[in-house]
Amino acid sequence: MRLDLTTLNLVLAIEQTRSITRGAQQEHLALAAASKRVSDLEARLGVQLFERRSRGVEPTEACRALVRHIRSLHASLHALESEVVEFARGIKGHLRIAANSGAIAECLPADLVAFSQGHPQIRISLEDLTSAEVQAAVAEGRADAGVFTAPLLDSRLQTWSYARGRLAVLVPKRHALAAQDRVRFADLLDYDLIGLHAGASAQEMMRQQAQALGRTLNARIQVRGFDAIAQLVEAGLGVAVLPGGPAERFSRVFDVKLLALDEDWAVREYCLGVLRQERLPAVLQRFVDSLCPPAPKA
């Protein structure tokens, strides 16, 4: 079944104005032609889109569902137009990258800057997702490349070891643990923990480690953003485990103490992943080589 954009725009106009007459006027169509378009569309879809009333029309649930898709289509068309127009301004490609919060905070920015400087004609978009969401986005084609923490959850991805990081701990300056330089995870479980939203890789790792110890993770507050975590720790609402890079920076800005997390699992590997294919597109291959340079040939 083919749906033309004129008819879809008409449906959207009628839904907004609650009137076939005003919708037709808005789309510069004769009333009879507009009525026929709506009737033909209802016949093709097999559903009623509008309930005719004495003072106009009321959209049905089927119409509301269709309108949601029409608005989504408009957004996609706008993005398509914007991206194509960029080629006239010298842009030669678009690279969609998804990454987890830790990678964005610790290691990815400097490499994106270097890649952008070397490839000024390639536009980069970056989306902040959990590691599981990053892998799904790459596997489903919503992102060209993803940076996430192990483990690999989707066999459709080809991966490279990109970088390593280490989790650290922030506690309030006057906290009972502040006299120490290192701390075991079990010691943190006696206190309220401030962490990222459910699904974040560090949060899931802590939950698993707490279960292994037969303990409960007292996740008192969960937020989005490491800076929010640091501010809440400073306020004395709990302690936090977060990537070492931002943790070290926050220890210089906020009234908090940085502690080393004395656990083997505190070391995290960041992976770069793309959809497995016989030959990568040239732009994507350059990005992979930039972040994970191939070993020199002997």
PDB file of N, CA and C in Angstrom, residues 41-117:
ATOM      1  N   LEU A  41      -8.388   6.874   1.855  1.00  0.00           N
ATOM      2  CA  LEU A  41      -7.388   6.409   2.821  1.00  0.00           C
ATOM      3  C   LEU A  41      -8.032   5.496   3.859  1.00  0.00           C
ATOM      4  N   GLU A  42      -9.208   5.857   4.341  1.00  0.00           N
ATOM      5  CA  GLU A  42      -9.922   5.013   5.308  1.00  0.00           C
ATOM      6  C   GLU A  42     -10.223   3.654   4.698  1.00  0.00           C
ATOM      7  N   ALA A  43     -10.606   3.634   3.419  1.00  0.00           N
ATOM      8  CA  ALA A  43     -10.914   2.370   2.751  1.00  0.00           C
ATOM      9  C   ALA A  43      -9.666   1.509   2.614  1.00  0.00           C
ATOM     10  N   ARG A  44      -8.538   2.143   2.286  1.00  0.00           N
ATOM     11  CA  ARG A  44      -7.289   1.386   2.129  1.00  0.00           C
ATOM     12  C   ARG A  44      -6.784   0.846   3.459  1.00  0.00           C
ATOM     13  N   LEU A  45      -6.922   1.646   4.522  1.00  0.00           N
ATOM     14  CA  LEU A  45      -6.450   1.214   5.839  1.00  0.00           C
ATOM     15  C   LEU A  45      -7.444   0.300   6.538  1.00  0.00           C
ATOM     16  N   GLY A  46      -8.686   0.390   6.133  1.00  0.00           N
ATOM     17  CA  GLY A  46      -9.709  -0.440   6.751  1.00  0.00           C
ATOM     18  C   GLY A  46     -10.130   0.042   8.123  1.00  0.00           C
ATOM     19  N   VAL A  47      -9.949   1.333   8.374  1.00  0.00           N
ATOM     20  CA  VAL A  47     -10.325   1.904   9.671  1.00  0.00           C
ATOM     21  C   VAL A  47     -10.965   3.269   9.445  1.00  0.00           C
ATOM     22  N   GLN A  48     -11.741   3.709  10.422  1.00  0.00           N
ATOM     23  CA  GLN A  48     -12.294   5.051  10.380  1.00  0.00           C
ATOM     24  C   GLN A  48     -11.319   5.993  11.070  1.00  0.00           C
ATOM     25  N   LEU A  49     -10.995   7.095  10.402  1.00  0.00           N
ATOM     26  CA  LEU A  49     -10.033   8.038  10.951  1.00  0.00           C
ATOM     27  C   LEU A  49     -10.694   9.187  11.708  1.00  0.00           C
ATOM     28  N   PHE A  50     -11.869   9.576  11.256  1.00  0.00           N
ATOM     29  CA  PHE A  50     -12.557  10.705  11.895  1.00  0.00           C
ATOM     30  C   PHE A  50     -14.027  10.365  12.124  1.00  0.00           C
ATOM     31  N   GLU A  51     -14.526  10.818  13.263  1.00  0.00           N
ATOM     32  CA  GLU A  51     -15.954  10.722  13.531  1.00  0.00           C
ATOM     33  C   GLU A  51     -16.581  12.058  13.157  1.00  0.00           C
ATOM     34  N   ARG A  52     -17.514  12.021  12.195  1.00  0.00           N
ATOM     35  CA  ARG A  52     -18.152  13.250  11.740  1.00  0.00           C
ATOM     36  C   ARG A  52     -19.153  13.735  12.776  1.00  0.00           C
ATOM     37  N   ARG A  53     -19.038  14.991  13.131  1.00  0.00           N
ATOM     38  CA  ARG A  53     -19.947  15.603  14.095  1.00  0.00           C
ATOM     39  C   ARG A  53     -20.542  16.883  13.514  1.00  0.00           C
ATOM     40  N   SER A  54     -21.537  17.419  14.205  1.00  0.00           N
ATOM     41  CA  SER A  54     -22.235  18.600  13.677  1.00  0.00           C
ATOM     42  C   SER A  54     -21.319  19.812  13.570  1.00  0.00           C
ATOM     43  N   ARG A  55     -20.345  19.885  14.421  1.00  0.00           N
ATOM     44  CA  ARG A  55     -19.439  21.038  14.408  1.00  0.00           C
ATOM     45  C   ARG A  55     -18.001  20.650  14.050  1.00  0.00           C
ATOM     46  N   GLY A  56     -17.850  19.716  13.167  1.00  0.00           N
ATOM     47  CA  GLY A  56     -16.521  19.314  12.740  1.00  0.00           C
ATOM     48  C   GLY A  56     -16.313  17.819  12.860  1.00  0.00           C
ATOM     49  N   VAL A  57     -15.094  17.414  13.089  1.00  0.00           N
ATOM     50  CA  VAL A  57     -14.754  15.996  13.197  1.00  0.00           C
ATOM     51  C   VAL A  57     -13.916  15.767  14.446  1.00  0.00           C
ATOM     52  N   GLU A  58     -13.929  14.529  14.913  1.00  0.00           N
ATOM     53  CA  GLU A  58     -13.123  14.122  16.054  1.00  0.00           C
ATOM     54  C   GLU A  58     -12.251  12.952  15.634  1.00  0.00           C
ATOM     55  N   PRO A  59     -10.924  13.033  15.827  1.00  0.00           N
ATOM     56  CA  PRO A  59     -10.050  11.926  15.416  1.00  0.00           C
ATOM     57  C   PRO A  59     -10.299  10.677  16.252  1.00  0.00           C
ATOM     58  N   THR A  60     -10.258   9.533  15.608  1.00  0.00           N
ATOM     59  CA  THR A  60     -10.384   8.255  16.307  1.00  0.00           C
ATOM     60  C   THR A  60      -9.012   7.850  16.852  1.00  0.00           C
ATOM     61  N   GLU A  61      -8.987   6.774  17.630  1.00  0.00           N
ATOM     62  CA  GLU A  61      -7.702   6.272  18.143  1.00  0.00           C
ATOM     63  C   GLU A  61      -6.799   5.845  17.003  1.00  0.00           C
ATOM     64  N   ALA A  62      -7.390   5.281  15.939  1.00  0.00           N
ATOM     65  CA  ALA A  62      -6.590   4.891  14.769  1.00  0.00           C
ATOM     66  C   ALA A  62      -5.957   6.122  14.131  1.00  0.00           C
ATOM     67  N   CYS A  63      -6.728   7.222  14.087  1.00  0.00           N
ATOM     68  CA  CYS A  63      -6.194   8.469  13.525  1.00  0.00           C
ATOM     69  C   CYS A  63      -5.045   8.994  14.375  1.00  0.00           C
ATOM     70  N   ARG A  64      -5.211   8.954  15.701  1.00  0.00           N
ATOM     71  CA  ARG A  64      -4.139   9.456  16.575  1.00  0.00           C
ATOM     72  C   ARG A  64      -2.862   8.650  16.388  1.00  0.00           C
ATOM     73  N   ALA A  65      -3.015   7.340  16.199  1.00  0.00           N
ATOM     74  CA  ALA A  65      -1.833   6.503  15.952  1.00  0.00           C
ATOM     75  C   ALA A  65      -1.174   6.884  14.635  1.00  0.00           C
ATOM     76  N   LEU A  66      -2.005   7.116  13.603  1.00  0.00           N
ATOM     77  CA  LEU A  66      -1.471   7.518  12.302  1.00  0.00           C
ATOM     78  C   LEU A  66      -0.769   8.864  12.390  1.00  0.00           C
ATOM     79  N   VAL A  67      -1.351   9.797  13.128  1.00  0.00           N
ATOM     80  CA  VAL A  67      -0.772  11.137  13.266  1.00  0.00           C
ATOM     81  C   VAL A  67       0.603  11.064  13.922  1.00  0.00           C
ATOM     82  N   ARG A  68       0.760  10.182  14.913  1.00  0.00           N
ATOM     83  CA  ARG A  68       2.084  10.032  15.545  1.00  0.00           C
ATOM     84  C   ARG A  68       3.122   9.629  14.512  1.00  0.00           C
ATOM     85  N   HIS A  69       2.754   8.720  13.626  1.00  0.00           N
ATOM     86  CA  HIS A  69       3.699   8.279  12.597  1.00  0.00           C
ATOM     87  C   HIS A  69       3.950   9.376  11.561  1.00  0.00           C
ATOM     88  N   ILE A  70       2.919  10.162  11.249  1.00  0.00           N
ATOM     89  CA  ILE A  70       3.097  11.258  10.290  1.00  0.00           C
ATOM     90  C   ILE A  70       4.086  12.280  10.851  1.00  0.00           C
ATOM     91  N   ARG A  71       3.950  12.601  12.142  1.00  0.00           N
ATOM     92  CA  ARG A  71       4.879  13.559  12.758  1.00  0.00           C
ATOM     93  C   ARG A  71       6.299  13.002  12.775  1.00  0.00           C
ATOM     94  N   SER A  72       6.418  11.708  13.046  1.00  0.00           N
ATOM     95  CA  SER A  72       7.735  11.077  13.010  1.00  0.00           C
ATOM     96  C   SER A  72       8.313  11.125  11.600  1.00  0.00           C
ATOM     97  N   LEU A  73       7.446  10.908  10.599  1.00  0.00           N
ATOM     98  CA  LEU A  73       7.891  10.973   9.207  1.00  0.00           C
ATOM     99  C   LEU A  73       8.363  12.378   8.861  1.00  0.00           C
ATOM    100  N   HIS A  74       7.639  13.391   9.317  1.00  0.00           N
ATOM    101  CA  HIS A  74       8.044  14.776   9.061  1.00  0.00           C
ATOM    102  C   HIS A  74       9.428  15.052   9.658  1.00  0.00           C
ATOM    103  N   ALA A  75       9.646  14.556  10.881  1.00  0.00           N
ATOM    104  CA  ALA A  75      10.953  14.756  11.516  1.00  0.00           C
ATOM    105  C   ALA A  75      12.058  14.090  10.704  1.00  0.00           C
ATOM    106  N   SER A  76      11.781  12.883  10.206  1.00  0.00           N
ATOM    107  CA  SER A  76      12.778  12.165   9.404  1.00  0.00           C
ATOM    108  C   SER A  76      13.047  12.885   8.092  1.00  0.00           C
ATOM    109  N   LEU A  77      11.991  13.401   7.473  1.00  0.00           N
ATOM    110  CA  LEU A  77      12.162  14.129   6.216  1.00  0.00           C
ATOM    111  C   LEU A  77      12.962  15.409   6.428  1.00  0.00           C
ATOM    112  N   HIS A  78      12.710  16.082   7.556  1.00  0.00           N
ATOM    113  CA  HIS A  78      13.467  17.291   7.868  1.00  0.00           C
ATOM    114  C   HIS A  78      14.948  16.961   8.054  1.00  0.00           C
ATOM    115  N   ALA A  79      15.217  15.859   8.794  1.00  0.00           N
ATOM    116  CA  ALA A  79      16.610  15.449   9.006  1.00  0.00           C
ATOM    117  C   ALA A  79      17.256  15.075   7.677  1.00  0.00           C
ATOM    118  N   LEU A  80      16.485  14.383   6.813  1.00  0.00           N
ATOM    119  CA  LEU A  80      17.008  13.990   5.502  1.00  0.00           C
ATOM    120  C   LEU A  80      17.375  15.227   4.686  1.00  0.00           C
ATOM    121  N   GLU A  81      16.466  16.210   4.652  1.00  0.00           N
ATOM    122  CA  GLU A  81      16.714  17.430   3.893  1.00  0.00           C
ATOM    123  C   GLU A  81      17.928  18.174   4.423  1.00  0.00           C
ATOM    124  N   SER A  82      18.010  18.283   5.770  1.00  0.00           N
ATOM    125  CA  SER A  82      19.132  19.010   6.374  1.00  0.00           C
ATOM    126  C   SER A  82      20.454  18.354   6.035  1.00  0.00           C
ATOM    127  N   GLU A  83      20.465  17.016   6.082  1.00  0.00           N
ATOM    128  CA  GLU A  83      21.720  16.304   5.833  1.00  0.00           C
ATOM    129  C   GLU A  83      22.129  16.420   4.371  1.00  0.00           C
ATOM    130  N   VAL A  84      21.163  16.305   3.461  1.00  0.00           N
ATOM    131  CA  VAL A  84      21.494  16.391   2.035  1.00  0.00           C
ATOM    132  C   VAL A  84      21.973  17.795   1.681  1.00  0.00           C
ATOM    133  N   VAL A  85      21.331  18.816   2.268  1.00  0.00           N
ATOM    134  CA  VAL A  85      21.728  20.202   1.997  1.00  0.00           C
ATOM    135  C   VAL A  85      23.178  20.436   2.425  1.00  0.00           C
ATOM    136  N   GLU A  86      23.615  19.714   3.474  1.00  0.00           N
ATOM    137  CA  GLU A  86      24.987  19.905   3.954  1.00  0.00           C
ATOM    138  C   GLU A  86      26.020  19.554   2.888  1.00  0.00           C
ATOM    139  N   PHE A  87      25.661  18.649   1.977  1.00  0.00           N
ATOM    140  CA  PHE A  87      26.613  18.284   0.937  1.00  0.00           C
ATOM    141  C   PHE A  87      26.919  19.478   0.033  1.00  0.00           C
ATOM    142  N   ALA A  88      25.941  20.375  -0.126  1.00  0.00           N
ATOM    143  CA  ALA A  88      26.172  21.581  -0.925  1.00  0.00           C
ATOM    144  C   ALA A  88      27.135  22.537  -0.224  1.00  0.00           C
ATOM    145  N   ARG A  89      27.258  22.390   1.107  1.00  0.00           N
ATOM    146  CA  ARG A  89      28.173  23.253   1.872  1.00  0.00           C
ATOM    147  C   ARG A  89      29.534  22.591   2.081  1.00  0.00           C
ATOM    148  N   GLY A  90      29.757  21.469   1.425  1.00  0.00           N
ATOM    149  CA  GLY A  90      31.064  20.839   1.503  1.00  0.00           C
ATOM    150  C   GLY A  90      31.145  19.636   2.419  1.00  0.00           C
ATOM    151  N   ILE A  91      30.051  19.321   3.152  1.00  0.00           N
ATOM    152  CA  ILE A  91      30.063  18.134   4.009  1.00  0.00           C
ATOM    153  C   ILE A  91      30.036  16.894   3.129  1.00  0.00           C
ATOM    154  N   LYS A  92      30.906  15.949   3.384  1.00  0.00           N
ATOM    155  CA  LYS A  92      31.036  14.768   2.535  1.00  0.00           C
ATOM    156  C   LYS A  92      30.586  13.481   3.223  1.00  0.00           C
ATOM    157  N   GLY A  93      30.137  13.562   4.452  1.00  0.00           N
ATOM    158  CA  GLY A  93      29.697  12.351   5.133  1.00  0.00           C
ATOM    159  C   GLY A  93      29.152  12.665   6.506  1.00  0.00           C
ATOM    160  N   HIS A  94      28.454  11.707   7.057  1.00  0.00           N
ATOM    161  CA  HIS A  94      27.856  11.857   8.381  1.00  0.00           C
ATOM    162  C   HIS A  94      28.115  10.575   9.157  1.00  0.00           C
ATOM    163  N   LEU A  95      28.732  10.723  10.308  1.00  0.00           N
ATOM    164  CA  LEU A  95      29.072   9.582  11.144  1.00  0.00           C
ATOM    165  C   LEU A  95      28.249   9.642  12.425  1.00  0.00           C
ATOM    166  N   ARG A  96      27.400   8.631  12.641  1.00  0.00           N
ATOM    167  CA  ARG A  96      26.551   8.577  13.839  1.00  0.00           C
ATOM    168  C   ARG A  96      27.225   7.677  14.873  1.00  0.00           C
ATOM    169  N   ILE A  97      27.538   8.254  16.013  1.00  0.00           N
ATOM    170  CA  ILE A  97      28.243   7.517  17.068  1.00  0.00           C
ATOM    171  C   ILE A  97      27.376   7.466  18.314  1.00  0.00           C
ATOM    172  N   ALA A  98      27.311   6.301  18.920  1.00  0.00           N
ATOM    173  CA  ALA A  98      26.646   6.132  20.212  1.00  0.00           C
ATOM    174  C   ALA A  98      27.713   5.698  21.212  1.00  0.00           C
ATOM    175  N   ALA A  99      27.635   6.211  22.433  1.00  0.00           N
ATOM    176  CA  ALA A  99      28.645   5.875  23.441  1.00  0.00           C
ATOM    177  C   ALA A  99      28.023   5.945  24.819  1.00  0.00           C
ATOM    178  N   ASN A 100      28.596   5.177  25.742  1.00  0.00           N
ATOM    179  CA  ASN A 100      28.088   5.252  27.114  1.00  0.00           C
ATOM    180  C   ASN A 100      28.702   6.455  27.829  1.00  0.00           C
ATOM    181  N   SER A 101      28.120   6.806  28.964  1.00  0.00           N
ATOM    182  CA  SER A 101      28.524   8.026  29.676  1.00  0.00           C
ATOM    183  C   SER A 101      29.986   7.988  30.080  1.00  0.00           C
ATOM    184  N   GLY A 102      30.461   6.822  30.501  1.00  0.00           N
ATOM    185  CA  GLY A 102      31.853   6.715  30.929  1.00  0.00           C
ATOM    186  C   GLY A 102      32.829   7.043  29.815  1.00  0.00           C
ATOM    187  N   ALA A 103      32.576   6.508  28.617  1.00  0.00           N
ATOM    188  CA  ALA A 103      33.460   6.765  27.482  1.00  0.00           C
ATOM    189  C   ALA A 103      33.443   8.245  27.109  1.00  0.00           C
ATOM    190  N   ILE A 104      32.248   8.848  27.145  1.00  0.00           N
ATOM    191  CA  ILE A 104      32.140  10.265  26.810  1.00  0.00           C
ATOM    192  C   ILE A 104      32.881  11.120  27.838  1.00  0.00           C
ATOM    193  N   ALA A 105      32.858  10.693  29.093  1.00  0.00           N
ATOM    194  CA  ALA A 105      33.503  11.470  30.153  1.00  0.00           C
ATOM    195  C   ALA A 105      35.003  11.220  30.231  1.00  0.00           C
ATOM    196  N   GLU A 106      35.446  10.029  29.846  1.00  0.00           N
ATOM    197  CA  GLU A 106      36.845   9.659  30.074  1.00  0.00           C
ATOM    198  C   GLU A 106      37.765   9.767  28.875  1.00  0.00           C
ATOM    199  N   CYS A 107      37.356   9.187  27.738  1.00  0.00           N
ATOM    200  CA  CYS A 107      38.350   9.008  26.684  1.00  0.00           C
ATOM    201  C   CYS A 107      37.932   9.465  25.294  1.00  0.00           C
ATOM    202  N   LEU A 108      36.649   9.547  25.025  1.00  0.00           N
ATOM    203  CA  LEU A 108      36.205   9.783  23.657  1.00  0.00           C
ATOM    204  C   LEU A 108      36.391  11.213  23.153  1.00  0.00           C
ATOM    205  N   PRO A 109      36.173  12.259  23.958  1.00  0.00           N
ATOM    206  CA  PRO A 109      36.236  13.628  23.414  1.00  0.00           C
ATOM    207  C   PRO A 109      37.527  13.970  22.679  1.00  0.00           C
ATOM    208  N   ALA A 110      38.653  13.653  23.264  1.00  0.00           N
ATOM    209  CA  ALA A 110      39.928  14.009  22.624  1.00  0.00           C
ATOM    210  C   ALA A 110      40.077  13.307  21.280  1.00  0.00           C
ATOM    211  N   ASP A 111      39.643  12.058  21.188  1.00  0.00           N
ATOM    212  CA  ASP A 111      39.753  11.331  19.925  1.00  0.00           C
ATOM    213  C   ASP A 111      38.777  11.862  18.883  1.00  0.00           C
ATOM    214  N   LEU A 112      37.599  12.327  19.326  1.00  0.00           N
ATOM    215  CA  LEU A 112      36.660  12.924  18.382  1.00  0.00           C
ATOM    216  C   LEU A 112      37.210  14.236  17.832  1.00  0.00           C
ATOM    217  N   VAL A 113      37.858  14.998  18.704  1.00  0.00           N
ATOM    218  CA  VAL A 113      38.471  16.252  18.255  1.00  0.00           C
ATOM    219  C   VAL A 113      39.542  15.964  17.205  1.00  0.00           C
ATOM    220  N   ALA A 114      40.389  14.993  17.478  1.00  0.00           N
ATOM    221  CA  ALA A 114      41.466  14.653  16.542  1.00  0.00           C
ATOM    222  C   ALA A 114      40.902  14.175  15.208  1.00  0.00           C
ATOM    223  N   PHE A 115      39.869  13.350  15.269  1.00  0.00           N
ATOM    224  CA  PHE A 115      39.271  12.843  14.029  1.00  0.00           C
ATOM    225  C   PHE A 115      38.605  13.983  13.255  1.00  0.00           C
ATOM    226  N   SER A 116      37.905  14.864  13.955  1.00  0.00           N
ATOM    227  CA  SER A 116      37.225  15.989  13.301  1.00  0.00           C
ATOM    228  C   SER A 116      38.222  16.931  12.636  1.00  0.00           C
ATOM    229  N   GLN A 117      39.338  17.171  13.308  1.00  0.00           N
ATOM    230  CA  GLN A 117      40.358  18.051  12.726  1.00  0.00           C
ATOM    231  C   GLN A 117      40.979  17.434  11.473  1.00  0.00           C
TER     232      GLN A 117
END
